[in-house]
mmCIF file with all atom_site columns, C-alpha atoms in Angstrom:
data_model
loop_
_atom_site.group_PDB
_atom_site.id
_atom_site.type_symbol
_atom_site.label_atom_id
_atom_site.label_alt_id
_atom_site.label_comp_id
_atom_site.label_asym_id
_atom_site.label_entity_id
_atom_site.label_seq_id
_atom_site.pdbx_PDB_ins_code
_atom_site.Cartn_x
_atom_site.Cartn_y
_atom_site.Cartn_z
_atom_site.occupancy
_atom_site.B_iso_or_equiv
_atom_site.pdbx_formal_charge
_atom_site.auth_seq_id
_atom_site.auth_comp_id
_atom_site.auth_asym_id
_atom_site.auth_atom_id
_atom_site.pdbx_PDB_model_num
ATOM 1   C CA . MET A 1 1   ? 141.545 102.232 132.192 1.00 53.00 ? 289 MET A CA 1
ATOM 2   C CA . THR A 1 2   ? 139.327 101.650 129.188 1.00 63.00 ? 290 THR A CA 1
ATOM 3   C CA . LYS A 1 3   ? 135.891 100.253 129.704 1.00 66.00 ? 291 LYS A CA 1
ATOM 4   C CA . THR A 1 4   ? 135.143 97.051  127.863 1.00 69.00 ? 292 THR A CA 1
ATOM 5   C CA . LYS A 1 5   ? 131.673 96.697  126.457 1.00 72.00 ? 293 LYS A CA 1
ATOM 6   C CA . THR A 1 6   ? 129.723 93.719  127.614 1.00 76.00 ? 294 THR A CA 1
ATOM 7   C CA . PRO A 1 7   ? 128.572 91.719  124.601 1.00 80.00 ? 295 PRO A CA 1
ATOM 8   C CA . ASP A 1 8   ? 124.890 91.932  123.757 1.00 84.00 ? 296 ASP A CA 1
ATOM 9   C CA . PRO A 1 9   ? 123.722 88.416  122.817 1.00 87.00 ? 297 PRO A CA 1
ATOM 10  C CA . LYS A 1 10  ? 120.523 89.685  121.188 1.00 87.00 ? 298 LYS A CA 1
ATOM 11  C CA . LEU A 1 11  ? 122.434 92.146  119.023 1.00 87.00 ? 299 LEU A CA 1
ATOM 12  C CA . ASP A 1 12  ? 124.800 89.368  117.953 1.00 88.00 ? 300 ASP A CA 1
ATOM 13  C CA . ALA A 1 13  ? 121.891 87.049  117.142 1.00 88.00 ? 301 ALA A CA 1
ATOM 14  C CA . LEU A 1 14  ? 120.147 89.739  115.082 1.00 89.00 ? 302 LEU A CA 1
ATOM 15  C CA . ARG A 1 15  ? 123.353 90.348  113.126 1.00 88.00 ? 303 ARG A CA 1
ATOM 16  C CA . GLN A 1 16  ? 123.857 86.629  112.453 1.00 87.00 ? 304 GLN A CA 1
ATOM 17  C CA . ARG A 1 17  ? 120.317 86.229  111.138 1.00 85.00 ? 305 ARG A CA 1
ATOM 18  C CA . ALA A 1 18  ? 120.434 89.441  109.059 1.00 85.00 ? 306 ALA A CA 1
ATOM 19  C CA . SER A 1 19  ? 117.509 90.791  111.105 1.00 89.00 ? 307 SER A CA 1
ATOM 20  C CA . LEU A 1 20  ? 119.278 93.834  112.516 1.00 91.00 ? 308 LEU A CA 1
ATOM 21  C CA . ASN A 1 21  ? 117.411 97.022  111.672 1.00 92.00 ? 309 ASN A CA 1
ATOM 22  C CA . PRO A 1 22  ? 119.931 99.375  110.017 1.00 91.00 ? 310 PRO A CA 1
ATOM 23  C CA . HIS A 1 23  ? 117.975 102.432 111.243 1.00 93.00 ? 311 HIS A CA 1
ATOM 24  C CA . PRO A 1 24  ? 116.422 101.683 114.646 1.00 93.00 ? 312 PRO A CA 1
ATOM 25  C CA . GLN A 1 25  ? 116.414 105.389 115.480 1.00 95.00 ? 313 GLN A CA 1
ATOM 26  C CA . ARG A 1 26  ? 113.752 105.956 112.781 1.00 94.00 ? 314 ARG A CA 1
ATOM 27  C CA . VAL A 1 27  ? 111.177 103.835 114.624 1.00 95.00 ? 315 VAL A CA 1
ATOM 28  C CA . GLY A 1 28  ? 108.952 106.425 116.247 1.00 93.00 ? 316 GLY A CA 1
ATOM 29  C CA . ASP A 1 29  ? 106.097 104.229 117.416 1.00 92.00 ? 317 ASP A CA 1
ATOM 30  C CA . PRO A 1 30  ? 105.405 104.871 121.125 1.00 91.00 ? 318 PRO A CA 1
ATOM 31  C CA . LEU A 1 31  ? 105.129 101.155 121.863 1.00 90.00 ? 319 LEU A CA 1
ATOM 32  C CA . PHE A 1 32  ? 108.797 100.670 120.978 1.00 91.00 ? 320 PHE A CA 1
ATOM 33  C CA . ALA A 1 33  ? 109.793 103.530 123.271 1.00 88.00 ? 321 ALA A CA 1
ATOM 34  C CA . SER A 1 34  ? 107.778 102.482 126.311 1.00 90.00 ? 322 SER A CA 1
ATOM 35  C CA . VAL A 1 35  ? 107.729 98.658  126.440 1.00 89.00 ? 323 VAL A CA 1
ATOM 36  C CA . ASP A 1 36  ? 110.961 96.678  126.866 1.00 88.00 ? 324 ASP A CA 1
ATOM 37  C CA . PHE A 1 37  ? 109.591 93.707  124.919 1.00 92.00 ? 325 PHE A CA 1
ATOM 38  C CA . PHE A 1 38  ? 109.575 95.738  121.707 1.00 94.00 ? 326 PHE A CA 1
ATOM 39  C CA . ASP A 1 39  ? 113.039 96.263  120.252 1.00 93.00 ? 327 ASP A CA 1
ATOM 40  C CA . SER A 1 40  ? 113.496 98.702  117.382 1.00 93.00 ? 328 SER A CA 1
ATOM 41  C CA . ARG A 1 41  ? 116.720 96.884  116.455 1.00 94.00 ? 329 ARG A CA 1
ATOM 42  C CA . ASP A 1 42  ? 114.711 93.759  115.508 1.00 95.00 ? 330 ASP A CA 1
ATOM 43  C CA . LEU A 1 43  ? 113.619 94.360  111.907 1.00 95.00 ? 331 LEU A CA 1
ATOM 44  C CA . VAL A 1 44  ? 111.285 91.348  111.828 1.00 95.00 ? 332 VAL A CA 1
ATOM 45  C CA . GLN A 1 45  ? 109.432 92.614  114.902 1.00 95.00 ? 333 GLN A CA 1
ATOM 46  C CA . VAL A 1 46  ? 109.257 96.140  113.467 1.00 96.00 ? 334 VAL A CA 1
ATOM 47  C CA . LYS A 1 47  ? 107.813 94.880  110.176 1.00 97.00 ? 335 LYS A CA 1
ATOM 48  C CA . TYR A 1 48  ? 105.306 92.612  111.900 1.00 97.00 ? 336 TYR A CA 1
ATOM 49  C CA . GLU A 1 49  ? 104.051 95.366  114.193 1.00 96.00 ? 337 GLU A CA 1
ATOM 50  C CA . MET A 1 50  ? 103.775 97.736  111.232 1.00 97.00 ? 338 MET A CA 1
ATOM 51  C CA . LEU A 1 51  ? 101.632 95.206  109.360 1.00 97.00 ? 339 LEU A CA 1
ATOM 52  C CA . ARG A 1 52  ? 99.563  94.410  112.438 1.00 96.00 ? 340 ARG A CA 1
ATOM 53  C CA . ARG A 1 53  ? 98.899  98.073  113.085 1.00 95.00 ? 341 ARG A CA 1
ATOM 54  C CA . VAL A 1 54  ? 97.274  98.378  109.647 1.00 96.00 ? 342 VAL A CA 1
ATOM 55  C CA . SER A 1 55  ? 95.336  95.111  109.647 1.00 95.00 ? 343 SER A CA 1
ATOM 56  C CA . ALA A 1 56  ? 94.209  94.997  113.290 1.00 95.00 ? 344 ALA A CA 1
ATOM 57  C CA . GLU A 1 57  ? 93.958  98.648  114.254 1.00 94.00 ? 345 GLU A CA 1
ATOM 58  C CA . GLY A 1 58  ? 92.975  100.189 110.925 1.00 93.00 ? 346 GLY A CA 1
ATOM 59  C CA . HIS A 1 59  ? 95.856  102.645 110.605 1.00 95.00 ? 347 HIS A CA 1
ATOM 60  C CA . SER A 1 60  ? 96.683  103.865 107.108 1.00 96.00 ? 348 SER A CA 1
ATOM 61  C CA . VAL A 1 61  ? 99.617  102.333 105.269 1.00 97.00 ? 349 VAL A CA 1
ATOM 62  C CA . ALA A 1 62  ? 101.420 105.667 104.983 1.00 96.00 ? 350 ALA A CA 1
ATOM 63  C CA . GLN A 1 63  ? 100.887 106.488 108.674 1.00 95.00 ? 351 GLN A CA 1
ATOM 64  C CA . SER A 1 64  ? 102.065 103.065 109.802 1.00 96.00 ? 352 SER A CA 1
ATOM 65  C CA . ALA A 1 65  ? 105.098 102.975 107.514 1.00 96.00 ? 353 ALA A CA 1
ATOM 66  C CA . LYS A 1 66  ? 106.208 106.392 108.735 1.00 96.00 ? 354 LYS A CA 1
ATOM 67  C CA . ALA A 1 67  ? 105.733 105.475 112.406 1.00 95.00 ? 355 ALA A CA 1
ATOM 68  C CA . PHE A 1 68  ? 107.926 102.411 111.986 1.00 96.00 ? 356 PHE A CA 1
ATOM 69  C CA . GLY A 1 69  ? 110.629 104.133 109.950 1.00 95.00 ? 357 GLY A CA 1
ATOM 70  C CA . LEU A 1 70  ? 109.969 102.231 106.732 1.00 95.00 ? 358 LEU A CA 1
ATOM 71  C CA . SER A 1 71  ? 108.684 103.161 103.287 1.00 95.00 ? 359 SER A CA 1
ATOM 72  C CA . ARG A 1 72  ? 105.310 102.340 101.760 1.00 96.00 ? 360 ARG A CA 1
ATOM 73  C CA . PRO A 1 73  ? 106.954 99.967  99.225  1.00 96.00 ? 361 PRO A CA 1
ATOM 74  C CA . SER A 1 74  ? 108.613 98.190  102.182 1.00 95.00 ? 362 SER A CA 1
ATOM 75  C CA . PHE A 1 75  ? 105.180 97.819  103.747 1.00 97.00 ? 363 PHE A CA 1
ATOM 76  C CA . TYR A 1 76  ? 103.711 96.208  100.632 1.00 97.00 ? 364 TYR A CA 1
ATOM 77  C CA . GLN A 1 77  ? 106.729 93.913  100.204 1.00 96.00 ? 365 GLN A CA 1
ATOM 78  C CA . ALA A 1 78  ? 106.478 92.788  103.829 1.00 96.00 ? 366 ALA A CA 1
ATOM 79  C CA . GLN A 1 79  ? 102.711 92.311  103.497 1.00 97.00 ? 367 GLN A CA 1
ATOM 80  C CA . ALA A 1 80  ? 103.116 90.113  100.405 1.00 96.00 ? 368 ALA A CA 1
ATOM 81  C CA . ALA A 1 81  ? 105.917 88.112  102.039 1.00 95.00 ? 369 ALA A CA 1
ATOM 82  C CA . LEU A 1 82  ? 103.834 87.557  105.179 1.00 96.00 ? 370 LEU A CA 1
ATOM 83  C CA . GLN A 1 83  ? 100.833 86.383  103.148 1.00 96.00 ? 371 GLN A CA 1
ATOM 84  C CA . ARG A 1 84  ? 102.979 84.131  100.969 1.00 95.00 ? 372 ARG A CA 1
ATOM 85  C CA . GLU A 1 85  ? 105.312 82.591  103.572 1.00 94.00 ? 373 GLU A CA 1
ATOM 86  C CA . GLY A 1 86  ? 103.963 83.481  106.982 1.00 93.00 ? 374 GLY A CA 1
ATOM 87  C CA . LEU A 1 87  ? 106.200 85.001  109.633 1.00 91.00 ? 375 LEU A CA 1
ATOM 88  C CA . ALA A 1 88  ? 109.276 83.426  108.022 1.00 90.00 ? 376 ALA A CA 1
ATOM 89  C CA . GLY A 1 89  ? 108.652 85.675  105.018 1.00 91.00 ? 377 GLY A CA 1
ATOM 90  C CA . LEU A 1 90  ? 109.696 88.684  107.076 1.00 92.00 ? 378 LEU A CA 1
ATOM 91  C CA . LEU A 1 91  ? 113.205 87.280  107.530 1.00 89.00 ? 379 LEU A CA 1
ATOM 92  C CA . ALA A 1 92  ? 115.885 88.614  105.210 1.00 82.00 ? 380 ALA A CA 1
ATOM 93  C CA . LYS A 1 93  ? 116.604 86.482  102.179 1.00 77.00 ? 381 LYS A CA 1
ATOM 94  C CA . LYS A 1 94  ? 120.056 85.666  100.912 1.00 72.00 ? 382 LYS A CA 1
ATOM 95  C CA . ARG A 1 95  ? 120.905 88.085  98.152  1.00 70.00 ? 383 ARG A CA 1
ATOM 96  C CA . GLY A 1 96  ? 122.359 87.152  94.786  1.00 70.00 ? 384 GLY A CA 1
ATOM 97  C CA . PRO A 1 97  ? 122.056 84.108  92.559  1.00 72.00 ? 385 PRO A CA 1
ATOM 98  C CA . ARG A 1 98  ? 120.602 80.937  94.051  1.00 69.00 ? 386 ARG A CA 1
ATOM 99  C CA . ARG A 1 99  ? 122.765 78.564  92.007  1.00 69.00 ? 387 ARG A CA 1
ATOM 100 C CA . ALA A 1 100 ? 125.703 78.558  89.624  1.00 66.00 ? 388 ALA A CA 1
ATOM 101 C CA . HIS A 1 101 ? 124.521 80.633  86.706  1.00 68.00 ? 389 HIS A CA 1
ATOM 102 C CA . LYS A 1 102 ? 127.659 81.362  84.710  1.00 72.00 ? 390 LYS A CA 1
ATOM 103 C CA . LEU A 1 103 ? 128.780 77.837  84.081  1.00 73.00 ? 391 LEU A CA 1
ATOM 104 C CA . GLY A 1 104 ? 126.223 75.834  82.173  1.00 73.00 ? 392 GLY A CA 1
ATOM 105 C CA . THR A 1 105 ? 125.886 72.071  81.986  1.00 75.00 ? 393 THR A CA 1
ATOM 106 C CA . GLU A 1 106 ? 127.986 71.872  78.804  1.00 78.00 ? 394 GLU A CA 1
ATOM 107 C CA . VAL A 1 107 ? 130.923 73.726  80.334  1.00 73.00 ? 395 VAL A CA 1
ATOM 108 C CA . MET A 1 108 ? 130.788 71.739  83.557  1.00 73.00 ? 396 MET A CA 1
ATOM 109 C CA . GLY A 1 109 ? 130.644 68.516  81.547  1.00 77.00 ? 397 GLY A CA 1
ATOM 110 C CA . PHE A 1 110 ? 133.767 69.525  79.638  1.00 71.00 ? 398 PHE A CA 1
#
């Protein structure tokens, strides 16, 4: 008999919201290994904790980025997004054009 996997509702929710960390195995922070609340699959939580570690605990950017499996540019992008939009800024944005950009008003009018 084959074993059927039980669905993981959190994993499904992270996928739906584009918040699934593509490389959870790179997160080497001890907090994510020892406390069940912290989930290395949750990219928003990983980014927030990385930013918090620098601002609240005084860790260096390079040290924090490495511990959380992200790059220094990712740190600065997340920091700017958090300052600009708050926690919602850490959510993934829809990629690509925001509106119809190939068909101008004249063509659509025709």
